[in-house]
Amino acid sequence: MKNLRIKQIISMKADNQEMTVHGWIRSFRDSKAVCFIALNDGSCLSNLQIVIDRDKVDLTNIISDLTTGASVAVTGQLVASPKPEQPVELDAQTVQVLGPSPSETYPLQKKRHSFEFLREIAHLRPRTNTFSAVMRVRNALSFAIHHYFQEHGFLYIQTPIITASDCEGAGEMFQVTTLPLDNIPKENNSIDFSKDFFGKKASLTVSGQLEGEIMALALGNIYTFGPTFRAEHSNTSRHLAEFWMVEPEMAFCDINGDMDIAEEFLKYIISHVLENCEEDMAFFDKWVDPGKLEVLQQIVKSSFTRITYTQAIEELLKSKEKFEFKVEWGIDLQSEHEKFLTEKVYNNPVIITDYPKQIKAFYMKQNDDGKTVRAMDILVPRIGEIIGGSEREDRLDVLTARLKDQNLPVEEYWWYLELRKYGSAPHAGFGLGFERMVQFVTGMQNIRDVIPFPRAYGSAEF
RNA sequence: UCCCCUGUAGCUCAGUCGGUAGAGCGGGUGACUGUUAAUCACUAGGUCGGCAGUUCGAGUCUGUCCGGGGGAGCCA
């Protein structure tokens, strides 16, 4: 007799085979002659219907424990269901309550809860339909990401989580220290970091890109997939203080190759989810974001629109839309502009390239016009920027000048500059916010609902 | 960090003009039924987010603090 998971069971042919199933009760309906348990074990959205013939199974001692949330082991025979709602059901022989769940206090009801409430009970929310589906899709996306890169010869690289370089240049960092906070050692009124654990100031990484470039300029194509930390006081449905990021980096690759790979990669991981998470995706399409399936299927088939920043500005200027922020060449695109382009103008993912150099990072390769850099952002409806990438500046003199232009400490970038001094090569890469990808695919509105335990400004429960 | 909204039963919410609190769902009890977020009847359940103020009287008005949500900025 085998322990099977419900995902396997519901696709089996019912021929009275005996089996044991473990799971949590979603609902229990009883009567004198027959009882029904809707059992879920997290392997899939569907519940397995357990039928208990009370003439065959004595429930006297356990019936009061057969409540929503209780964990049970049921042994029985798999039979065809007489009703169309489910193909098979388990005709129980024995029912054992492993862990009761007092119904007076168990917070999950059979009906729908608000996501806000579920966030307060993050230890129980994976037992709901929506969250279990989110977690399965998240898992499938994660697998697809590795699969895409592995199939294409990219090496999976682990870049450091603790970094002593204060120069990753992507927002506020969390400091890491073992200094006693109630008695910080000072030297001339400033903190003496030489007494700290690493002998210098250290922080949590905000990006693995610079280290990724090191590895790409030795190994060819690499990718990272790990946690990233930003200490911004962001309080939106699209930001977390701790999130996961995918960052491929390709040697001997320019901005066009970068875009090609990013587009192919996005389509690949979306296809993977469409093919492997059919039931969960149908659920999101029905209950969370109607029309999502069609949008995703369309994206996989379509070519992403590619425009330059200059064209994007022209498009915004000629529109009749009233924007809060004035549109003119040189501004950074605001959320409202990005949404307008993806949702109203093109209704498709849009890749915008060649941004003004003033609004982009120092490491992006300058175009010959002297005004723009080879950056590319992929914007998607509702989420906005999902991928940000660029061809990297590979000319030592230009890069050094850019650092000085932006008043960055050139000495601290010595190793980054040496990559350009010895065997420099054109290279490019991009970063994908993993949670934003999960949001986009599932249609979930709040990023805190696509990660098991969200960390955000002022919030680190569980 | 800024702007807006919000906080009433376990959950989702209503509560008019300031006069001591209501529904649906969930829970409990019972009935009924191859049931499907079952159905029906009965029932319990409240420091109206905290503190201070105005008032004869505050869920309702004012101040303040705390929590939650949406938007902006920052970004992925």
Coordinates of C-alpha atoms (C1' of nucleotides) in Angstrom, one line a residue:
Chain A
M1 CA 0.0 0.0 0.0
K2 CA 1.4 3.3 -1.1
N3 CA 1.3 6.8 0.3
L4 CA 0.2 8.9 -2.6
R5 CA -0.3 12.5 -3.1
I6 CA -3.6 13.9 -4.2
K7 CA -2.2 15.3 -7.4
Q8 CA -1.4 11.8 -8.5
I9 CA -4.5 10.2 -7.1
I10 CA -7.0 12.4 -8.9
S11 CA -5.5 11.5 -12.3
M12 CA -5.6 7.7 -11.6
K13 CA -8.1 5.2 -12.9
A14 CA -10.4 4.2 -10.1
D15 CA -10.3 0.4 -9.8
N16 CA -10.7 -0.1 -6.0
Q17 CA -7.0 0.0 -5.3
E18 CA -6.2 0.5 -1.6
M19 CA -4.2 3.6 -0.5
T20 CA -3.4 5.9 2.4
V21 CA -3.7 9.6 2.0
H22 CA -2.5 12.3 4.3
G23 CA -3.8 15.9 4.3
W24 CA -5.7 18.7 5.9
I25 CA -9.5 18.9 6.1
R26 CA -10.9 21.8 4.0
S27 CA -14.5 21.0 4.8
F28 CA -16.5 18.2 6.5
R29 CA -20.1 17.4 5.9
D30 CA -21.8 14.8 8.0
S31 CA -25.1 13.0 8.3
K32 CA -26.3 9.8 9.8
A33 CA -25.5 7.5 7.0
V34 CA -22.6 9.1 5.1
C35 CA -19.9 11.8 5.7
F36 CA -17.7 13.7 3.3
I37 CA -14.3 15.2 3.8
A38 CA -12.8 17.5 1.3
L39 CA -9.1 16.7 1.8
N40 CA -6.2 18.8 0.6
D41 CA -2.5 18.0 0.8
G42 CA -1.0 21.0 -1.0
S43 CA 0.1 18.9 -4.0
C44 CA -2.5 20.6 -6.1
L45 CA -5.5 22.9 -5.9
S46 CA -8.0 20.0 -6.1
N47 CA -9.3 18.4 -3.0
L48 CA -9.8 14.6 -2.8
Q49 CA -13.3 13.7 -1.7
I50 CA -13.3 11.2 1.1
V51 CA -16.5 9.2 1.5
I52 CA -17.2 7.7 4.9
D53 CA -20.0 5.1 5.1
R54 CA -20.9 5.3 8.8
D55 CA -22.1 1.7 8.8
K56 CA -18.5 0.6 7.8
V57 CA -16.4 3.1 9.8
D58 CA -17.0 4.0 13.4
L59 CA -16.5 7.7 13.9
T60 CA -17.8 7.9 17.5
N61 CA -14.6 8.9 19.1
I62 CA -13.2 11.2 16.4
I63 CA -16.2 12.9 14.8
S64 CA -15.8 16.0 16.9
D65 CA -12.2 16.3 15.7
L66 CA -13.1 16.1 12.0
T67 CA -13.0 19.9 11.6
T68 CA -11.7 22.4 9.1
G69 CA -7.9 22.5 9.4
A70 CA -7.4 19.1 11.1
S71 CA -4.7 16.8 9.7
V72 CA -5.8 13.3 9.0
A73 CA -4.6 10.0 7.5
V74 CA -7.2 8.1 5.6
T75 CA -6.9 4.6 4.3
G76 CA -9.5 3.4 1.7
Q77 CA -10.2 2.3 -1.8
L78 CA -10.2 4.6 -4.8
V79 CA -13.5 4.4 -6.5
A80 CA -15.2 6.3 -9.3
S81 CA -17.4 9.1 -8.1
P82 CA -21.1 8.9 -8.9
K83 CA -21.2 12.7 -9.2
P84 CA -19.6 14.8 -11.9
E85 CA -17.9 17.2 -9.6
Q86 CA -14.9 14.9 -9.2
P87 CA -13.7 11.9 -11.2
V88 CA -12.6 9.8 -8.2
E89 CA -13.1 9.6 -4.5
L90 CA -11.7 7.6 -1.6
D91 CA -14.1 5.1 0.0
A92 CA -12.7 5.2 3.6
Q93 CA -11.9 2.2 5.7
T94 CA -10.0 3.9 8.5
V95 CA -9.8 7.5 9.4
Q96 CA -7.2 8.7 11.9
V97 CA -6.9 12.3 13.2
L98 CA -3.2 13.2 13.4
G99 CA -3.6 16.8 14.6
P100 CA -7.0 18.2 15.6
S101 CA -7.8 21.9 14.8
P102 CA -10.3 23.4 17.3
S103 CA -12.9 25.1 15.2
E104 CA -13.8 27.7 17.9
T105 CA -10.4 29.3 17.3
Y106 CA -9.1 28.1 13.9
P107 CA -8.9 31.4 11.9
L108 CA -9.4 30.0 8.4
Q109 CA -13.0 29.6 7.3
K110 CA -14.4 27.7 4.4
K111 CA -15.2 31.0 2.7
R112 CA -12.9 33.6 1.2
H113 CA -10.7 35.8 3.3
S114 CA -9.2 39.1 2.5
F115 CA -5.5 39.1 1.6
E116 CA -4.8 41.7 4.2
F117 CA -6.2 39.4 6.9
L118 CA -4.2 36.4 5.6
R119 CA -1.0 38.5 5.8
E120 CA -1.5 38.6 9.5
I121 CA -1.6 34.8 9.7
A122 CA 1.2 34.1 7.3
H123 CA 1.8 30.8 9.1
L124 CA -1.6 29.5 8.0
R125 CA -2.2 31.2 4.7
P126 CA -0.3 28.6 2.6
R127 CA -3.3 26.4 3.5
T128 CA -5.6 28.5 1.4
N129 CA -6.3 27.9 -2.3
T130 CA -4.8 31.2 -3.5
F131 CA -1.5 30.9 -1.5
S132 CA -0.9 27.3 -2.2
A133 CA -1.4 28.1 -5.9
V134 CA 1.0 31.1 -5.7
M135 CA 3.6 28.9 -4.1
R136 CA 3.3 26.2 -6.7
V137 CA 3.6 28.8 -9.5
R138 CA 6.5 30.4 -7.7
N139 CA 8.2 27.1 -7.6
A140 CA 7.5 26.4 -11.3
L141 CA 8.9 29.8 -12.3
S142 CA 12.0 29.2 -10.2
F143 CA 12.6 25.8 -11.8
A144 CA 12.0 27.3 -15.3
I145 CA 14.6 30.0 -14.6
H146 CA 17.3 27.5 -13.8
H147 CA 16.2 25.3 -16.6
Y148 CA 16.4 28.0 -19.2
F149 CA 19.9 29.1 -18.2
Q150 CA 21.2 25.6 -17.8
E151 CA 19.9 24.6 -21.2
H152 CA 21.7 27.6 -22.7
G153 CA 25.1 27.0 -21.1
F154 CA 24.9 29.6 -18.4
L155 CA 26.8 28.8 -15.1
Y156 CA 24.9 29.3 -11.9
I157 CA 27.1 31.6 -9.7
Q158 CA 26.6 32.5 -6.1
T159 CA 27.6 36.1 -5.5
P160 CA 28.1 37.3 -1.9
I161 CA 25.2 38.3 0.3
I162 CA 27.4 40.3 2.6
T163 CA 29.4 42.9 0.8
A164 CA 32.1 45.3 2.0
S165 CA 31.9 47.4 -1.1
D166 CA 29.7 50.4 -0.6
C167 CA 29.5 51.0 -4.3
E168 CA 26.9 48.7 -5.9
G169 CA 25.0 51.9 -6.4
A170 CA 21.4 50.7 -6.2
G171 CA 19.8 52.3 -3.2
E172 CA 20.0 52.2 0.5
M173 CA 21.8 49.3 2.1
F174 CA 21.3 47.4 5.3
Q175 CA 24.4 47.6 7.4
V176 CA 25.8 44.4 8.9
T177 CA 27.8 44.8 12.1
T178 CA 28.8 43.1 15.3
L179 CA 29.8 46.4 16.9
P180 CA 28.0 46.9 20.2
L181 CA 25.2 49.4 19.3
D182 CA 25.0 50.8 22.8
N183 CA 28.7 51.5 22.8
I184 CA 30.0 52.1 19.4
P185 CA 33.8 52.6 19.1
K186 CA 34.6 56.0 17.7
E187 CA 37.7 57.5 16.2
N188 CA 37.7 61.3 15.9
N189 CA 34.0 61.3 16.4
S190 CA 33.3 58.9 13.5
I191 CA 32.6 55.2 13.8
D192 CA 35.8 53.1 13.9
F193 CA 34.9 50.3 11.5
S194 CA 38.4 48.8 11.9
K195 CA 37.0 47.3 15.1
D196 CA 34.0 45.8 13.2
F197 CA 33.8 42.1 12.2
F198 CA 35.2 42.5 8.7
G199 CA 37.5 45.4 9.7
K200 CA 35.5 47.7 7.5
K201 CA 31.9 48.8 6.9
A202 CA 29.8 45.9 5.6
S203 CA 26.3 45.7 4.2
L204 CA 23.8 43.3 2.7
T205 CA 24.0 43.1 -1.1
V206 CA 21.7 45.2 -3.3
S207 CA 22.9 43.5 -6.4
G208 CA 25.2 40.8 -7.5
Q209 CA 25.9 42.4 -10.8
L210 CA 29.4 43.7 -10.3
E211 CA 30.6 40.3 -9.1
G212 CA 28.5 38.7 -11.9
E213 CA 30.6 40.7 -14.4
I214 CA 33.8 39.3 -12.9
M215 CA 32.6 35.8 -13.4
A216 CA 31.2 36.5 -16.9
L217 CA 34.5 37.9 -18.0
A218 CA 36.1 34.6 -17.2
L219 CA 33.4 32.0 -17.8
G220 CA 31.3 33.5 -20.6
N221 CA 27.7 33.3 -19.6
I222 CA 26.6 33.2 -16.0
Y223 CA 23.6 33.9 -13.9
T224 CA 22.8 34.5 -10.3
F225 CA 19.5 33.9 -8.5
G226 CA 19.5 34.9 -4.9
P227 CA 18.2 37.2 -2.2
T228 CA 18.7 41.0 -2.5
F229 CA 18.2 43.6 0.2
R230 CA 17.1 47.3 -0.1
A231 CA 16.7 49.5 3.0
E232 CA 14.5 52.0 1.1
H233 CA 11.4 53.2 3.0
S234 CA 9.3 52.0 0.2
N235 CA 5.7 51.3 1.0
T236 CA 4.0 50.1 -2.2
S237 CA 2.5 46.9 -3.6
R238 CA 5.6 46.4 -5.7
H239 CA 8.5 46.8 -3.2
L240 CA 10.0 44.5 -0.6
A241 CA 13.1 45.0 1.6
E242 CA 14.1 41.4 0.9
F243 CA 13.4 40.0 -2.5
W244 CA 14.9 37.6 -5.0
M245 CA 16.6 38.6 -8.1
V246 CA 17.8 36.8 -11.2
E247 CA 20.9 38.4 -12.9
P248 CA 22.4 36.9 -16.0
E249 CA 25.6 38.4 -17.4
M250 CA 26.9 37.5 -20.9
A251 CA 30.4 38.1 -22.2
F252 CA 30.8 39.0 -25.9
C253 CA 27.2 40.3 -26.0
D254 CA 25.9 43.7 -26.9
I255 CA 22.6 45.5 -26.0
N256 CA 20.8 43.7 -28.9
G257 CA 21.9 40.2 -27.7
D258 CA 20.8 41.3 -24.2
M259 CA 17.3 42.1 -25.4
D260 CA 17.0 39.0 -27.4
I261 CA 18.0 36.8 -24.5
A262 CA 15.7 38.7 -22.0
E263 CA 12.7 38.4 -24.3
E264 CA 13.3 34.7 -25.1
F265 CA 13.9 34.0 -21.4
L266 CA 10.7 35.7 -20.3
K267 CA 8.7 33.8 -22.9
Y268 CA 10.3 30.6 -21.9
I269 CA 9.5 30.9 -18.2
I270 CA 5.9 32.0 -18.9
S271 CA 5.4 29.1 -21.3
H272 CA 6.7 26.7 -18.7
V273 CA 4.1 27.9 -16.2
L274 CA 1.3 27.8 -18.7
E275 CA 2.2 24.2 -19.5
N276 CA 3.0 22.9 -16.0
C277 CA 0.6 24.9 -13.8
E278 CA -2.6 24.6 -15.8
E279 CA -5.0 24.1 -12.8
D280 CA -3.4 26.9 -10.7
M281 CA -3.3 29.3 -13.7
A282 CA -7.0 28.6 -14.5
F283 CA -7.7 29.5 -10.8
F284 CA -5.9 32.8 -11.1
D285 CA -7.6 33.5 -14.4
K286 CA -11.0 32.9 -12.8
W287 CA -10.7 34.4 -9.4
V288 CA -7.7 36.8 -9.2
D289 CA -7.1 38.4 -12.6
P290 CA -9.7 37.5 -15.2
G291 CA -8.2 37.5 -18.7
K292 CA -4.7 36.8 -17.4
L293 CA -4.3 33.5 -19.3
E294 CA -5.1 35.1 -22.6
V295 CA -2.6 38.0 -21.9
L296 CA 0.1 35.5 -21.1
Q297 CA -0.6 33.3 -24.1
Q298 CA -0.5 36.4 -26.3
I299 CA 2.8 37.5 -24.8
V300 CA 4.4 34.1 -25.6
K301 CA 3.3 34.4 -29.2
S302 CA 4.1 38.1 -29.8
S303 CA 7.3 40.0 -30.3
F304 CA 8.0 42.6 -27.7
T305 CA 7.8 46.2 -28.9
R306 CA 11.2 47.8 -29.0
I307 CA 11.5 51.5 -28.9
T308 CA 14.1 54.0 -27.9
Y309 CA 13.7 56.4 -25.0
T310 CA 13.5 59.2 -27.4
Q311 CA 10.6 57.5 -29.3
A312 CA 8.9 56.8 -26.0
I313 CA 9.0 60.5 -25.1
E314 CA 7.6 61.4 -28.5
E315 CA 4.8 58.9 -28.0
L316 CA 4.0 60.4 -24.7
L317 CA 4.1 64.0 -26.0
K318 CA 1.7 63.3 -28.9
S319 CA -0.8 61.6 -26.6
K320 CA -3.7 63.5 -25.2
E321 CA -3.3 61.9 -21.8
K322 CA -3.0 64.3 -18.9
F323 CA 0.1 63.3 -16.9
E324 CA 0.9 64.5 -13.4
F325 CA 4.6 64.8 -14.3
K326 CA 5.5 66.9 -17.3
V327 CA 7.0 65.0 -20.2
E328 CA 10.2 66.2 -21.8
W329 CA 13.4 64.6 -23.1
G330 CA 15.7 64.0 -20.1
I331 CA 13.1 63.1 -17.5
D332 CA 13.0 59.6 -15.9
L333 CA 9.9 57.8 -17.0
Q334 CA 7.3 57.8 -14.1
S335 CA 5.0 55.0 -13.2
E336 CA 2.1 56.7 -15.0
H337 CA 4.2 57.0 -18.2
E338 CA 5.3 53.4 -18.1
K339 CA 1.7 52.2 -17.5
F340 CA 0.4 54.4 -20.3
L341 CA 2.9 52.9 -22.8
T342 CA 2.4 49.3 -21.9
E343 CA -1.4 49.4 -21.2
K344 CA -2.7 52.1 -23.5
V345 CA -0.4 52.5 -26.4
Y346 CA 1.1 49.0 -27.1
N347 CA -0.9 46.7 -24.8
N348 CA 2.1 44.4 -24.7
P349 CA 5.5 44.2 -23.1
V350 CA 7.7 47.1 -24.3
I351 CA 11.5 47.3 -24.3
I352 CA 12.8 50.8 -24.0
T353 CA 16.4 51.5 -24.9
D354 CA 19.0 54.2 -25.1
Y355 CA 18.1 56.3 -22.0
P356 CA 19.7 59.7 -21.2
K357 CA 23.0 58.9 -19.4
Q358 CA 22.2 61.3 -16.5
I359 CA 19.3 59.1 -15.3
K360 CA 21.1 55.8 -15.6
A361 CA 23.9 54.0 -13.7
F362 CA 27.6 54.7 -14.2
Y363 CA 28.3 51.2 -15.6
M364 CA 26.1 51.5 -18.7
K365 CA 27.8 51.8 -22.0
Q366 CA 27.7 55.2 -23.6
N367 CA 26.5 55.6 -27.1
D368 CA 28.5 57.6 -29.7
D369 CA 26.0 60.5 -29.4
G370 CA 27.5 61.3 -26.0
K371 CA 24.0 61.7 -24.6
T372 CA 22.5 58.3 -24.2
V373 CA 23.5 54.9 -22.8
R374 CA 22.8 51.4 -23.9
A375 CA 20.3 50.6 -21.2
M376 CA 17.2 48.5 -21.8
D377 CA 14.1 48.2 -19.5
I378 CA 11.3 45.8 -20.1
L379 CA 8.0 47.1 -19.0
V380 CA 4.9 45.0 -18.6
P381 CA 1.3 46.1 -18.1
R382 CA 0.3 46.7 -14.4
I383 CA 3.7 46.0 -12.9
G384 CA 5.8 48.4 -14.8
E385 CA 9.5 47.7 -15.0
I386 CA 10.2 44.0 -14.6
I387 CA 13.6 43.8 -16.1
G388 CA 16.3 46.4 -16.1
G389 CA 19.5 45.7 -18.1
S390 CA 22.3 47.2 -20.1
E391 CA 25.4 46.7 -22.2
R392 CA 28.2 47.5 -19.8
E393 CA 30.8 50.1 -20.3
D394 CA 33.9 48.1 -21.4
R395 CA 36.3 51.0 -22.2
L396 CA 38.6 51.8 -19.2
D397 CA 38.9 55.5 -20.0
V398 CA 35.2 56.1 -20.5
L399 CA 34.3 54.2 -17.4
T400 CA 36.8 56.1 -15.3
A401 CA 35.5 59.4 -16.6
R402 CA 32.0 58.4 -15.8
L403 CA 32.9 57.5 -12.2
K404 CA 34.6 60.8 -11.8
D405 CA 31.6 62.6 -13.4
Q406 CA 29.3 61.1 -10.8
N407 CA 31.7 61.8 -7.9
L408 CA 32.1 58.1 -7.2
P409 CA 35.3 57.0 -5.3
V410 CA 37.3 55.6 -8.2
E411 CA 39.8 53.8 -5.9
E412 CA 37.0 51.7 -4.5
Y413 CA 36.2 50.4 -7.9
W414 CA 39.8 49.2 -8.6
W415 CA 38.9 45.7 -9.3
Y416 CA 35.9 46.6 -11.4
L417 CA 38.2 48.8 -13.5
E418 CA 40.8 46.1 -13.8
L419 CA 38.3 44.0 -15.7
R420 CA 38.5 46.7 -18.4
K421 CA 42.3 46.9 -18.1
Y422 CA 42.9 43.2 -18.7
G423 CA 41.1 41.5 -21.5
S424 CA 38.1 43.7 -21.5
A425 CA 35.2 42.6 -23.7
P426 CA 31.8 43.7 -24.7
H427 CA 29.3 42.3 -22.2
A428 CA 25.8 42.8 -21.1
G429 CA 23.2 41.6 -18.6
F430 CA 20.0 42.3 -16.9
G431 CA 18.1 41.9 -13.6
L432 CA 14.7 40.3 -13.1
G433 CA 12.8 40.9 -9.9
F434 CA 11.6 37.5 -9.2
E435 CA 8.6 38.5 -7.0
R436 CA 7.5 40.9 -9.7
M437 CA 7.6 38.1 -12.2
V438 CA 5.4 36.0 -9.8
Q439 CA 3.1 38.9 -9.5
F440 CA 2.8 39.4 -13.2
V441 CA 2.2 35.7 -14.0
T442 CA -0.4 35.2 -11.2
G443 CA -2.0 38.6 -11.4
M444 CA -1.7 39.0 -7.6
Q445 CA -1.9 42.7 -6.8
N446 CA 0.4 43.0 -3.8
I447 CA 4.0 41.8 -3.8
R448 CA 3.6 40.8 -0.2
D449 CA 1.3 38.0 -1.3
V450 CA 3.7 36.3 -3.7
I451 CA 6.5 35.7 -1.2
P452 CA 6.0 33.3 1.8
F453 CA 7.3 35.7 4.5
P454 CA 7.4 39.3 3.3
R455 CA 9.9 41.8 4.7
A456 CA 9.0 45.4 4.1
Y457 CA 9.6 48.7 5.8
G458 CA 8.2 48.4 9.4
S459 CA 7.2 44.8 8.9
A460 CA 9.1 41.6 9.5
E461 CA 6.7 39.2 11.2
F462 CA 7.1 35.4 10.9
Chain B
rU1 C1' 9.3 60.1 3.5
rC2 C1' 4.7 62.6 1.3
rC3 C1' -0.7 62.5 -0.1
rC4 C1' -5.5 60.0 0.4
rC5 C1' -8.7 56.2 2.6
rU6 C1' -9.7 53.1 6.7
rG7 C1' -10.0 50.7 12.0
rU8 C1' -17.3 48.3 15.0
rA9 C1' -18.4 40.3 16.8
rG10 C1' -13.6 35.1 14.7
rC11 C1' -14.1 37.1 9.2
rU12 C1' -16.5 40.8 5.7
rC13 C1' -19.1 45.0 6.6
rA14 C1' -23.8 48.4 8.0
rG15 C1' -24.7 51.9 11.9
rU16 C1' -29.0 58.2 9.5
rC17 C1' -29.3 64.2 13.0
rG18 C1' -24.6 62.8 19.1
rG19 C1' -29.3 59.4 22.8
rU20 C1' -25.4 52.7 25.6
rA21 C1' -24.9 47.9 19.0
rG22 C1' -26.7 45.2 13.9
rA23 C1' -26.4 41.9 9.3
rG24 C1' -24.2 38.0 6.4
rC25 C1' -20.6 34.4 6.9
rG26 C1' -17.9 31.6 10.6
rG27 C1' -18.6 29.0 15.7
rG28 C1' -21.9 26.0 19.1
rU29 C1' -26.5 22.9 19.5
rG30 C1' -30.2 20.2 17.0
rA31 C1' -32.7 18.4 12.4
rC32 C1' -32.2 16.8 7.4
rU33 C1' -29.5 15.2 3.2
rG34 C1' -24.5 11.1 -2.0
rU35 C1' -23.0 16.1 0.2
rU36 C1' -19.9 19.9 -3.1
rA37 C1' -18.0 27.3 0.2
rA38 C1' -24.7 21.9 1.5
rU39 C1' -29.6 23.3 3.6
rC40 C1' -33.1 24.6 7.7
rA41 C1' -34.0 26.0 13.0
rC42 C1' -32.2 27.8 17.5
rU43 C1' -28.1 30.0 20.1
rA44 C1' -23.6 32.3 22.1
rG45 C1' -20.4 36.1 20.9
rG46 C1' -18.5 43.4 21.5
rU47 C1' -13.2 47.7 26.3
rC48 C1' -16.8 50.2 18.7
rG49 C1' -7.8 50.4 17.7
rG50 C1' -5.3 53.2 22.3
rC51 C1' -5.2 57.8 25.1
rA52 C1' -7.1 62.7 25.9
rG53 C1' -10.9 66.4 25.1
rU54 C1' -16.0 68.8 23.9
rU55 C1' -21.0 67.4 25.8
rC56 C1' -26.1 66.0 30.4
rG57 C1' -24.8 62.0 27.0
rA58 C1' -19.6 60.0 22.0
rG59 C1' -19.2 54.0 17.7
rU60 C1' -20.7 59.0 15.8
rC61 C1' -17.5 65.5 16.9
rU62 C1' -12.0 67.4 18.0
rG63 C1' -6.8 66.4 19.0
rU64 C1' -3.0 62.8 19.3
rC65 C1' -0.7 58.0 19.0
rC66 C1' -0.8 53.0 16.9
rG67 C1' -2.3 49.4 13.1
rG68 C1' -4.1 48.3 8.0
rG69 C1' -4.9 49.6 2.7
rG70 C1' -4.3 52.6 -1.9
rG71 C1' -1.2 56.1 -4.6
rA72 C1' 3.6 58.9 -5.2
rG73 C1' 8.9 58.9 -4.8
rC74 C1' 13.0 55.2 -4.9
rC75 C1' 13.5 50.8 -7.6
rA76 C1' 13.5 45.1 -9.3

